[in-house]
XYZ file of C-alpha atoms in Angstrom:
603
model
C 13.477 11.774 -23.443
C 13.805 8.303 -24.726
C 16.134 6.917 -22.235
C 13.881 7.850 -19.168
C 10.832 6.703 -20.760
C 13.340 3.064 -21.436
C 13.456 2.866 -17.680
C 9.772 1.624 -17.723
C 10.601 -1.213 -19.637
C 12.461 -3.184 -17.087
C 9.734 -3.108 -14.732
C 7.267 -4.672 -16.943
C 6.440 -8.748 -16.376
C 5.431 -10.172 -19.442
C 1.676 -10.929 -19.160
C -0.704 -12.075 -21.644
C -3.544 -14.703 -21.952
C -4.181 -17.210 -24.437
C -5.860 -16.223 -27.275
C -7.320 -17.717 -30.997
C -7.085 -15.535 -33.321
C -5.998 -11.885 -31.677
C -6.347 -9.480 -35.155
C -9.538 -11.400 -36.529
C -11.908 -8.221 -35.645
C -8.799 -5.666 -36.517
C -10.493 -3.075 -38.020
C -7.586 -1.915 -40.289
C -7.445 -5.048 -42.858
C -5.777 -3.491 -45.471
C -2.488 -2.845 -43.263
C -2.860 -6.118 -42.172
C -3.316 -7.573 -45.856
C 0.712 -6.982 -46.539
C 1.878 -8.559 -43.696
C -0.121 -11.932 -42.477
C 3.065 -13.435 -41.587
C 4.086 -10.795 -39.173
C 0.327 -11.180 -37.805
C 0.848 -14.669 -37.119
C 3.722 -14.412 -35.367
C 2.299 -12.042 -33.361
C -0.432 -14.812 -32.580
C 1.902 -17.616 -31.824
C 3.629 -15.199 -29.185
C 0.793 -14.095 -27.640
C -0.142 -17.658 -27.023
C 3.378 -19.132 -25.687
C 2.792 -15.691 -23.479
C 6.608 -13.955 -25.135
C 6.951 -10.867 -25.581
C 5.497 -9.053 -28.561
C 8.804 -7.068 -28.967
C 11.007 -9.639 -29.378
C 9.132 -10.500 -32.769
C 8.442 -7.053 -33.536
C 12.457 -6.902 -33.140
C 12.916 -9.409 -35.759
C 10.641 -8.334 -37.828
C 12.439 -4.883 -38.227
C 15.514 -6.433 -38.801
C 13.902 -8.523 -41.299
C 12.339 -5.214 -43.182
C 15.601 -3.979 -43.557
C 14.905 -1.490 -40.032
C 11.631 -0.217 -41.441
C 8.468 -0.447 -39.982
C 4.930 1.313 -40.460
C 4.791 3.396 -37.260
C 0.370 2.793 -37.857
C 1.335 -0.818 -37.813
C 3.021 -0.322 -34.345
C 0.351 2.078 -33.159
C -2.940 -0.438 -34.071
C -0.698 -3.335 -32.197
C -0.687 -0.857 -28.941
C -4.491 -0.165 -29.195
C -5.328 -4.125 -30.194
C -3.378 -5.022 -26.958
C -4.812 -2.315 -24.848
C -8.351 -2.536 -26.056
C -7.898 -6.871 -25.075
C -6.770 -5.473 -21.666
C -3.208 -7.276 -22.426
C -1.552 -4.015 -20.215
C 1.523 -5.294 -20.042
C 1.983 -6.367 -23.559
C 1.062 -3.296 -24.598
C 3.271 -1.300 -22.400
C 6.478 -3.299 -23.501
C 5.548 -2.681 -27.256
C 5.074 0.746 -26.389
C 8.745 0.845 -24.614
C 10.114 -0.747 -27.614
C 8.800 1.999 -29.794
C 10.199 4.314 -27.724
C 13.430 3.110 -27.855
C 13.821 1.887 -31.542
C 12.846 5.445 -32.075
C 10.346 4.068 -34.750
C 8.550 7.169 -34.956
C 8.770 10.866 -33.556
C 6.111 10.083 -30.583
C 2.742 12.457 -31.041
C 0.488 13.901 -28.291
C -1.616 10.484 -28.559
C 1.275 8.187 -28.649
C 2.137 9.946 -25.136
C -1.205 9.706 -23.703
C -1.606 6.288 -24.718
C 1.602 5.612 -22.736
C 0.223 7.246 -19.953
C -2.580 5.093 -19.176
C -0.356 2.009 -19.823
C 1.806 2.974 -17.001
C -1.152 3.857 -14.829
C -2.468 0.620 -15.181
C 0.660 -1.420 -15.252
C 2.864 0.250 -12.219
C 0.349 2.936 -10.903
C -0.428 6.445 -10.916
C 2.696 7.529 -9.312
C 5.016 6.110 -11.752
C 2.575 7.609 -14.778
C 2.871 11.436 -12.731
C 6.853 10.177 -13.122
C 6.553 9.944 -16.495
C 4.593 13.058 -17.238
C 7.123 15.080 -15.400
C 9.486 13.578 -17.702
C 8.167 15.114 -21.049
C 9.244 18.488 -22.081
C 6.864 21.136 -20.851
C 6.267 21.918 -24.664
C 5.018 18.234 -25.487
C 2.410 18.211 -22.902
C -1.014 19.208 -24.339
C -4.391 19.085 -23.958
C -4.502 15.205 -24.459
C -2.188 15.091 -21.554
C -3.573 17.357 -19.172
C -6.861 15.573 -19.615
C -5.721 12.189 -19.144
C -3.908 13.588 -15.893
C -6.932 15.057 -14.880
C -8.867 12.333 -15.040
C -7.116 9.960 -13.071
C -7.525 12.254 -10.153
C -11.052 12.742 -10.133
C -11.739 9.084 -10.833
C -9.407 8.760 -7.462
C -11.143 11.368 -5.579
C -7.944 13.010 -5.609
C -9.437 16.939 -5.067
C -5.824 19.017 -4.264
C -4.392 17.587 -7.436
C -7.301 17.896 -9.891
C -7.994 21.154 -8.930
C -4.456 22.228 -9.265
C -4.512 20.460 -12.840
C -7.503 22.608 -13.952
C -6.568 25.597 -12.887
C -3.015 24.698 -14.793
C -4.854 24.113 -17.497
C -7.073 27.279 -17.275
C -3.965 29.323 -17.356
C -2.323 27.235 -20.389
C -5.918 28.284 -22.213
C -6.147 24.176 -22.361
C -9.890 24.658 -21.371
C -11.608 24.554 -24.919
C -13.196 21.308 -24.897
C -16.064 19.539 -21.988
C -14.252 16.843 -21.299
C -11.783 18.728 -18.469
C -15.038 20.068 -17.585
C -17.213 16.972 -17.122
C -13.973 15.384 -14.959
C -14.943 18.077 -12.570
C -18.539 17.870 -12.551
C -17.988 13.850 -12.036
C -15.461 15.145 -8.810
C -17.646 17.448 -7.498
C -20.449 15.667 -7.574
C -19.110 13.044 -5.587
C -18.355 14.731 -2.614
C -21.826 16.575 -2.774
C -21.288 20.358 -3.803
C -23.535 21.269 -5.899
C -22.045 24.816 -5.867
C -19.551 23.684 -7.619
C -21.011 22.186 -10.041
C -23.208 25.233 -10.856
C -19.421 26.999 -11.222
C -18.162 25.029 -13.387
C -21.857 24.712 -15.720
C -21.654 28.976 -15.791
C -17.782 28.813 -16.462
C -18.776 26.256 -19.704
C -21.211 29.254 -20.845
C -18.786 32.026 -20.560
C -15.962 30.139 -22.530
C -18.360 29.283 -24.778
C -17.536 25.339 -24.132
C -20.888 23.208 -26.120
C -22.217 20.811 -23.696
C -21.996 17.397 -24.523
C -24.539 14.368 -23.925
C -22.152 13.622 -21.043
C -22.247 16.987 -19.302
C -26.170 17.236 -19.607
C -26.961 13.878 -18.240
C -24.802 14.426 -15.081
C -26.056 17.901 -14.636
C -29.323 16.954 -14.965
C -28.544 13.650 -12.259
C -26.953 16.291 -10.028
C -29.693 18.171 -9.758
C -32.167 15.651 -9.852
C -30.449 13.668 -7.195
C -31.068 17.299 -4.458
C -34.543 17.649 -6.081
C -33.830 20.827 -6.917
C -37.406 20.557 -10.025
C -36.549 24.131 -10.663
C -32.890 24.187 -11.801
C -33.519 20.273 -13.130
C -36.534 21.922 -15.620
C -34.457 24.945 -16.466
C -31.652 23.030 -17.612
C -33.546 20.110 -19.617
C -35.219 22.979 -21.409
C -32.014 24.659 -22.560
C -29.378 21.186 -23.272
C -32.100 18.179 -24.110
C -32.635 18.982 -27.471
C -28.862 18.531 -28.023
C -28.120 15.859 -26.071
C -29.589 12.008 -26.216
C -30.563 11.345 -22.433
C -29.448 8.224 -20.639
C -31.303 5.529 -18.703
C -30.052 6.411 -15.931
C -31.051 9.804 -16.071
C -34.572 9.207 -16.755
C -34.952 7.317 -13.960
C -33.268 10.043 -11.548
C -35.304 12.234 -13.082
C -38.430 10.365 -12.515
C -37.513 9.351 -8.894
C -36.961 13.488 -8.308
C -40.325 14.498 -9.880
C -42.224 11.696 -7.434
C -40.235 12.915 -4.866
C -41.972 16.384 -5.048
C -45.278 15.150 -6.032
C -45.023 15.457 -9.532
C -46.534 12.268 -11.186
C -47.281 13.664 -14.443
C -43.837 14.543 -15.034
C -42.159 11.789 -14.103
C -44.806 9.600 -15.739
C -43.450 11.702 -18.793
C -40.205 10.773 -18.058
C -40.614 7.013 -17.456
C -42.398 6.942 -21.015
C -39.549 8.872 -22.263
C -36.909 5.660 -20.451
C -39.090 2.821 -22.124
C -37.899 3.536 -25.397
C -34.033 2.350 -24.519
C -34.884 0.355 -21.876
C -32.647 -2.910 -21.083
C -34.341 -6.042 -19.800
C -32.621 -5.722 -16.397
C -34.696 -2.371 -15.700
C -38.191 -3.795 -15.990
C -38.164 -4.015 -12.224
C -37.099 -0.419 -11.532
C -39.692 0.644 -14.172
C -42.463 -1.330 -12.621
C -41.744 -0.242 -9.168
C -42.009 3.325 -10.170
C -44.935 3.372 -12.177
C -46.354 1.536 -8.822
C -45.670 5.182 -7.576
C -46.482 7.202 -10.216
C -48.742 5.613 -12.928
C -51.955 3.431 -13.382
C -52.094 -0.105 -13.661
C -52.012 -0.464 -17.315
C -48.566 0.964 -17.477
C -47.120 -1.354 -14.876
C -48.921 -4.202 -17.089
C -47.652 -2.911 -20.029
C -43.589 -2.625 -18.693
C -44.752 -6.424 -17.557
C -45.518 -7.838 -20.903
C -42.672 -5.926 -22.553
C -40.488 -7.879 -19.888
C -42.156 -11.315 -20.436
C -41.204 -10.785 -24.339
C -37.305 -10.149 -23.721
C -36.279 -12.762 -20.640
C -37.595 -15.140 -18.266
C -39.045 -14.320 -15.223
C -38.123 -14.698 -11.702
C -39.476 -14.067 -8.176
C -37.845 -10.350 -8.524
C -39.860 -9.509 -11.407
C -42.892 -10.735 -9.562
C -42.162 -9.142 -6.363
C -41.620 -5.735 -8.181
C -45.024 -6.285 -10.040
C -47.175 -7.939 -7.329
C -45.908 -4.438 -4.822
C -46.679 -1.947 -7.500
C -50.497 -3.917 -7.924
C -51.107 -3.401 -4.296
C -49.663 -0.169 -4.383
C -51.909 1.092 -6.993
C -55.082 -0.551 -4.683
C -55.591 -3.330 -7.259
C -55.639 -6.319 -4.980
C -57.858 -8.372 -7.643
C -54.958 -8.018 -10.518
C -52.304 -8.835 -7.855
C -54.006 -11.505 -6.696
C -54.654 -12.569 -10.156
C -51.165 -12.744 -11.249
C -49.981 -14.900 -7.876
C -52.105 -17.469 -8.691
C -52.465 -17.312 -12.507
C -48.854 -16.626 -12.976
C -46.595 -16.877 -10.326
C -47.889 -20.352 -9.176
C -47.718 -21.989 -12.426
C -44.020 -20.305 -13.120
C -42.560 -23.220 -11.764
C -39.960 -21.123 -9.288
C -38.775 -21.580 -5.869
C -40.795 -20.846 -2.845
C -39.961 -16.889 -2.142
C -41.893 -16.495 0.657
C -41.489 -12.344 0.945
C -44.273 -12.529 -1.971
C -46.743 -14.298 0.180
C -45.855 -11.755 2.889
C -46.511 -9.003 0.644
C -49.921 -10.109 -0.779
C -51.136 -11.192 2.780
C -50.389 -7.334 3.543
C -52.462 -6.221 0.652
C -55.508 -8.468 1.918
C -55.077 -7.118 5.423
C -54.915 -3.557 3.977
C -58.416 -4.858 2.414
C -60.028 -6.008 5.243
C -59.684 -9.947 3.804
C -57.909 -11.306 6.943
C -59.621 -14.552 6.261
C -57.399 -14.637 2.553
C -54.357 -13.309 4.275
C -54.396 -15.913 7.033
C -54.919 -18.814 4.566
C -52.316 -17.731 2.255
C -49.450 -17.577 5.065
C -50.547 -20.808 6.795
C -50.502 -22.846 3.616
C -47.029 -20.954 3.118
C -45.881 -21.861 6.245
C -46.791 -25.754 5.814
C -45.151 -26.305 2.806
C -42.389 -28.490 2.796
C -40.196 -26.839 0.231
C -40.224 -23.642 2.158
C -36.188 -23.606 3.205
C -35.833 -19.807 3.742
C -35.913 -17.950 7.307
C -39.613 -18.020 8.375
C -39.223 -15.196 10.494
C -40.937 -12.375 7.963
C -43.515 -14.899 7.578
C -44.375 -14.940 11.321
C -44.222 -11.122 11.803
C -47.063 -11.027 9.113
C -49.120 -13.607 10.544
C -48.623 -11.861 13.929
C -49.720 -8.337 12.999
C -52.682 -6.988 14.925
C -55.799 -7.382 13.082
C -55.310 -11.189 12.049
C -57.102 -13.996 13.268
C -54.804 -16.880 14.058
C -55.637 -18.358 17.473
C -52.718 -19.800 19.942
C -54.129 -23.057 19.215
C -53.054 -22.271 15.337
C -49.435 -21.796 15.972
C -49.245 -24.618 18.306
C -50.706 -26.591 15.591
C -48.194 -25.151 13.468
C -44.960 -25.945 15.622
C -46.275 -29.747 15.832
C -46.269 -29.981 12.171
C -43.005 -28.563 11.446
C -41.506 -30.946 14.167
C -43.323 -34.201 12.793
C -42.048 -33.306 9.247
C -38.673 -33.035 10.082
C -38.052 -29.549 9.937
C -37.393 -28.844 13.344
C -35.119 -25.987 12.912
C -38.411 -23.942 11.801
C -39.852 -25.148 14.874
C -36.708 -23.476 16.731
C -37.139 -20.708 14.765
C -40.802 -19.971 15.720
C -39.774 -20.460 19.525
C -37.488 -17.274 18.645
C -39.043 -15.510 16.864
C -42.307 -15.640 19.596
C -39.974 -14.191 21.862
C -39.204 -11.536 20.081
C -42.450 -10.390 18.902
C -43.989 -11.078 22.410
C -40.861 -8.784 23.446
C -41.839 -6.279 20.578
C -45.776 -6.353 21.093
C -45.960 -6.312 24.640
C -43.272 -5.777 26.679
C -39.807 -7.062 27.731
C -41.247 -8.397 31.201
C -43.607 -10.378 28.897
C -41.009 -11.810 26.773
C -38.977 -13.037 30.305
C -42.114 -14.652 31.281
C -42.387 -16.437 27.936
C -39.476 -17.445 27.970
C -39.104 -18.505 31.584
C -42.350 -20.640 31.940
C -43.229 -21.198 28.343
C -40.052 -22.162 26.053
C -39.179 -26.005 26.681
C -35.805 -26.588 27.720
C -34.885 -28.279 24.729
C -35.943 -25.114 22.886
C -34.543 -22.454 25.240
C -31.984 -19.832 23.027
C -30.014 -18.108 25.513
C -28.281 -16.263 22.796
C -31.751 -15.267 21.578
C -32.806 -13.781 24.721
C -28.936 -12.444 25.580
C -29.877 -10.506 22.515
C -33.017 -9.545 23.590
C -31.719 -8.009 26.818
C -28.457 -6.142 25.266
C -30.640 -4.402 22.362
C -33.143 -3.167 25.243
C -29.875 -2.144 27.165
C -31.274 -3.853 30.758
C -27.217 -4.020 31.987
C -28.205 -6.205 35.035
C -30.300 -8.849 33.570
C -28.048 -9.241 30.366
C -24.855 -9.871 32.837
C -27.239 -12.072 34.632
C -28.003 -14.405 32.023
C -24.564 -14.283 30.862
C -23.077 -15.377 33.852
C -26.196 -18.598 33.412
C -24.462 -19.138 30.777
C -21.180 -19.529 31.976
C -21.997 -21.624 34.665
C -23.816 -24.128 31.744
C -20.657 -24.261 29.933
C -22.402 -22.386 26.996
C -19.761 -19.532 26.577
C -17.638 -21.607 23.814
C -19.075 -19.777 20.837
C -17.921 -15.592 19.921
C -21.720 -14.235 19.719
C -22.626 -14.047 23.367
C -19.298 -12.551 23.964
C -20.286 -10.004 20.832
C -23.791 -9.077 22.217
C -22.405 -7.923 25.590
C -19.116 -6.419 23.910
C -21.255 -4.367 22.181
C -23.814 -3.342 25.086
C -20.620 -2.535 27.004
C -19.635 -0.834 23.399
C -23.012 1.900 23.824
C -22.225 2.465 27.411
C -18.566 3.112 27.176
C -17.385 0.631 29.677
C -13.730 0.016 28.476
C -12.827 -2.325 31.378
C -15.681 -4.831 31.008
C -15.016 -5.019 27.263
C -10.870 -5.213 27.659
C -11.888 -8.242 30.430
C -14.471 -9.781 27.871
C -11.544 -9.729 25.207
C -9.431 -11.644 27.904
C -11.761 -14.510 28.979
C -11.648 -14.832 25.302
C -8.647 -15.509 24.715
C -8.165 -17.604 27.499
C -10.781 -19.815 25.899
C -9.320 -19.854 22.439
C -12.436 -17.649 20.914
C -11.407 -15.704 17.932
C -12.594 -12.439 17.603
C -14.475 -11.073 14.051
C -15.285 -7.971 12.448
C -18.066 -7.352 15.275
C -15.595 -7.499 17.800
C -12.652 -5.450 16.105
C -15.665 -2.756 15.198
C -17.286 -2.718 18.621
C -13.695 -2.242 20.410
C -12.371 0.633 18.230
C -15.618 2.438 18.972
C -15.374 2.206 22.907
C -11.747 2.957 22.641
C -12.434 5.862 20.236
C -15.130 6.996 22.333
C -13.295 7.563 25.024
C -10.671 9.176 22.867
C -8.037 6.496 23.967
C -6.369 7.494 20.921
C -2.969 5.197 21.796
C -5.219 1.866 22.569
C -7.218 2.332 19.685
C -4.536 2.650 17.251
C -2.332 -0.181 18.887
C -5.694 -2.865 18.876
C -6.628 -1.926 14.795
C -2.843 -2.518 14.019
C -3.578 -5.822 15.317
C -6.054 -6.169 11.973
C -4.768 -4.597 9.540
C -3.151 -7.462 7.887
C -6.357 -9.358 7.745
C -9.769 -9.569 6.099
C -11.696 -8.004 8.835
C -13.167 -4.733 7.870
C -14.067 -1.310 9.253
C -17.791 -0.574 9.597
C -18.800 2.939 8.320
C -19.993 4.192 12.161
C -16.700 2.728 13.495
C -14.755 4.833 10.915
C -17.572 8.079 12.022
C -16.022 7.211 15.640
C -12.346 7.041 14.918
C -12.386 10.659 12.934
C -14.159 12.339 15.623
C -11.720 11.637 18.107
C -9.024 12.045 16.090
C -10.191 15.648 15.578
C -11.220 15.732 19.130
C -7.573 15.435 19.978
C -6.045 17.892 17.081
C -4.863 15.068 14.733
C -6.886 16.329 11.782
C -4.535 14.547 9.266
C -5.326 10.890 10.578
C -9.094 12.426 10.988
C -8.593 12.836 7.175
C -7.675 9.415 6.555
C -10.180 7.400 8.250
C -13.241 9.085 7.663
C -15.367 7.667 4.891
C -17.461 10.482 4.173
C -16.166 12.568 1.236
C -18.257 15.428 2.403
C -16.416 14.880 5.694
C -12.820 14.726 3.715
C -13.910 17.994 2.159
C -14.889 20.047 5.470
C -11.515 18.539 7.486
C -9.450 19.584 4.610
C -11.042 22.975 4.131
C -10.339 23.337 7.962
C -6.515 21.872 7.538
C -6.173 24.627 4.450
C -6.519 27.297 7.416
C -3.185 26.808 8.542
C -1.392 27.518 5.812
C 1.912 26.036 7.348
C 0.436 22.864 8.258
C -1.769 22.854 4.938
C 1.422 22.821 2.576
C 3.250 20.585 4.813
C 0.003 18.272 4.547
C -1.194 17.858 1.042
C 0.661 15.188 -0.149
C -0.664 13.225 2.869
C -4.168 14.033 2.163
C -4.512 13.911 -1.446
């Protein structure tokens, strides 16, 4: 076996970075006690980035061609455990081939995963079907199996369990929890409950990893019943993650159940990390009183610094709980004198709590003074939404005001802003005919945003006025930029008109105006909607060599005409919904012909 396993070596490219001291945390110091010069060597290679053979090399020849095979062994793991792959991999070859040990199941799992990493799965199935059919146990198998499920590779894991169901290679969870993980993933629950009962027959003890994604499995259907039943029977003999908790918690407030998943949240403070204060907080907003969101607060303020996320999640789960007095009290006791940048979706939100209170008068003072302060340099639009939500009392004469203010100071972009963003709430509020009027006789010319109101028209889908003021805005010269061309590419896009969108893509051209990621998306869907399978596949190949990337509907589009037209294979391949992957395959596996001569394709 040696000399196949040798043929690895040549394709490794000596890779390493630089390092101080690479065995100071070695936990094995009395190997290392015997043989500190090797150990520097090793170091001085490592950081002129040779190859740790070479000096093991020497070193044998040194030792009279004798050499601790545990030595070897804690050099592979130090390397792999420093992610130095390819170091690794090339000690591991030497091994191999200086036949300095007769290689155990671990030393050929351990190769596995180097390969895997180094030259890819492919070449580590290579090398599996290299080792004697005796050799390979359960280590093997495992490691096998777990590289497809982490791949979403379903055909081969499941052919990998049920080899090792028939080799009786089934005794311990972790084959077991690779399944669950794979299963889980593409949303069958099913078979997850399987593989749970199949556990219980074989007698198989759960581990804490098997209960914690059973329990997120179920918890993540809200399915209280089978999530109860099963915490009952495993918790006690398992340690339950973060994670968990918090699925739990979300499931229980899902169905109404605050008690419980106030129990659970208790049950998460007592390993929380900083980082899930905010999570915490928010839920508690949903499920607790105030003095536990206050308490998760001060436990926060203890362990890191806070910033406008923390407050956001906080000031929300106040309001949430009705407490506009303590959320009030913290944005200007707390958040004010914190010393951070101007957030502006905090304002917002405690403007929306007054509202919600009937204190317009404290919501409109809050935004204004928001809205005039000079270090506000974020998008104003949320801002102006608030202030224009029925119920407030800010007078024409207020915005106005407003608009003059942000102009004398300098910050005319704002100004701009508020010009577009009036048209689209007067568009929203009232009525598109409205929002034409506005901005016919009430937008300056200076301040007139035909791409604004191009936008306005395409989302509404009013075909004649959008090619209307497109064609304004050709004559004006304004039809140098790609986003006009995108708004109407993608009106033409919902309607299915190919040859308006195929003429758009000329003019384009024509005018030097390179397309994006809108553009690419918005063409494959008209040509996929249309099933204009040849088109569609000719104008992605165009792309594929770039950065430009598929969005998820687009994808949705492609696979259904694919399948439309019978080509369930490329369906298969372009469809980003495992679920989806699962149901085309199961309908591929049919045809039993066509299934065999399509696995490898799919998989």
């Amino acid at each position: 076996m040696a000399h196949i396993l040798q043929r690895h070596a040549r394709r490794i490219v000596a890779h390493s970075s630089s390092t101080t001291r690479f065995f100071s945390s070695y936990a094995n110091k009395t190997l290392w006690s015997s043989n500190q010069i090797l150990q520097s060597r090793i170091e001085s290679a490592l950081d002129q980035k040779s190859n740790i053979s070479t000096v093991l090399e020497q070193w044998r020849q040194q030792q009279g061609n004798q050499l601790n095979p545990s030595l070897v062994r804690g050099i592979i793991e130090k390397l792999h455990d420093s992610k130095r792959f390819h170091q690794a991999l090339d000690v591991s070859d030497w091994m191999v081939k200086r036949k300095i040990c007769n290689l155990a199941p671990e030393d050929l799992t351990a190769r596995f995963h180097l390969i895997k990493k180094v030259l890819g799965l492919e070449e580590a199935e290579k090398f599996i079907e290299s080792i004697p059919r005796n050799q390979r146990g359960e280590s093997i198998y495992t490691a096998l199996l777990n590289s497809y499920t982490e791949s979403d590779k379903m055909y081969k894991a499941e052919s990998t369990f049920e080899k090792m169901r028939k080799l009786g290679l089934l005794s311990k969870p972790c084959p077991y929890n690779s399944m669950i993980s794979l299963y889980d993933s593409f949303g069958d629950r099913d078979k997850v409950d399987e593989i749970l009962r199949e556990m219980e027959e074989n007698n198989v003890e759960l581990d804490s990893f098997t209960v914690n994604k059973a329990l997120r499995v179920y918890a993540s259907v809200s399915d209280i019943e089978k999530m109860d039943k099963f915490r009952a029977g495993f918790e006690a003999n398992a340690n339950l993650e973060l994670s968990t908790t918090l699925d739990m918690a979300k499931a229980y407030l899902g169905k109404g159940f605050k008690g419980k998943a106030r129990e659970m949240l208790r049950k998460t403070e007592k390993f929380w990390d900083s980082e899930s204060h905010v999570e915490l907080m928010t839920l508690y907003g949903r499920a607790g009183e105030v003095d536990d969101v206050l308490r998760v607060w001060k436990m926060a303020k203890m362990t890191r610094k806070q910033n406008n996320r923390g407050f956001r999640a906080l000031i929300g789960s106040l309001l949430n709980l009705g407490d506009i007095n303590q959320a009030e009290e913290v944005y200007y006791n707390e958040w004010e004198t914190a010393g951070l940048e101007l957030d502006g979706l905090i304002q917002t939100m405690l403007a929306s709590g007054y509202r919600e209170k009937g204190m317009v008068n404290k919501a409109d003072q809050l935004m204004y003074k928001t809205l005039r302060n000079r270090q506000l340099d974020i998008p104003i639009t949320p801002m102006l939404e608030e202030w224009g939500k029925q119920g407030n009392q800010v007078k024409p004469s207020d915005l106005r005001d407003l608009i003059k203010n942000l102009t004398d100071s300098n910050q005319f972009s704002k100004a701009l802003e508020d010009y577009a963003t009036r048209l689209h709430l007067t568009e929203k509020v009232l009525s598109l005919e409205e929002a034409q009027k506005f901005f016919d006789k009430s937008m300056p010319d200076n301040m007139k945003d035909y791409s604004v109101y191009t936008t306005l028209l395409t989302q509404s889908k009013t075909l004649d006025k959008a090619e209307s003021i497109f064609e304004k805005m050709r004559e004006l010269g304004f039809l140098f930029k790609l986003p006009p061309f995108n708004k109407m590419i993608s009106l033409y896009s919902e309607l299915g008109k190919r040859i308006e969108i195929e003429s758009l893509l000329k003019e384009m051209k024509e005018n030097n105006i390179e397309p994006d990621s809108v553009t690419m998306n918005n063409v494959l869907r008209v040509y996929a909607c249309v099933s204009a399978i040849e088109s569609m596949e000719k104008y992605k190949s165009e792309w594929d060599d770039d950065d430009y990337k598929l969005e998820v509907k687009t994808m949705d589009a492609m696979a259904a005409a694919y399948e439309r037209e019978g080509l369930t294979l490329k369906a298969i391949e372009i469809t980003p919904s495992k679920n989806e992957v699962y149901r085309l395959w199961n309908e591929y596996k049919k045809d039993d012909k066509e299934g065999s001569r399509g696995s490898s394709r799919v998989v």
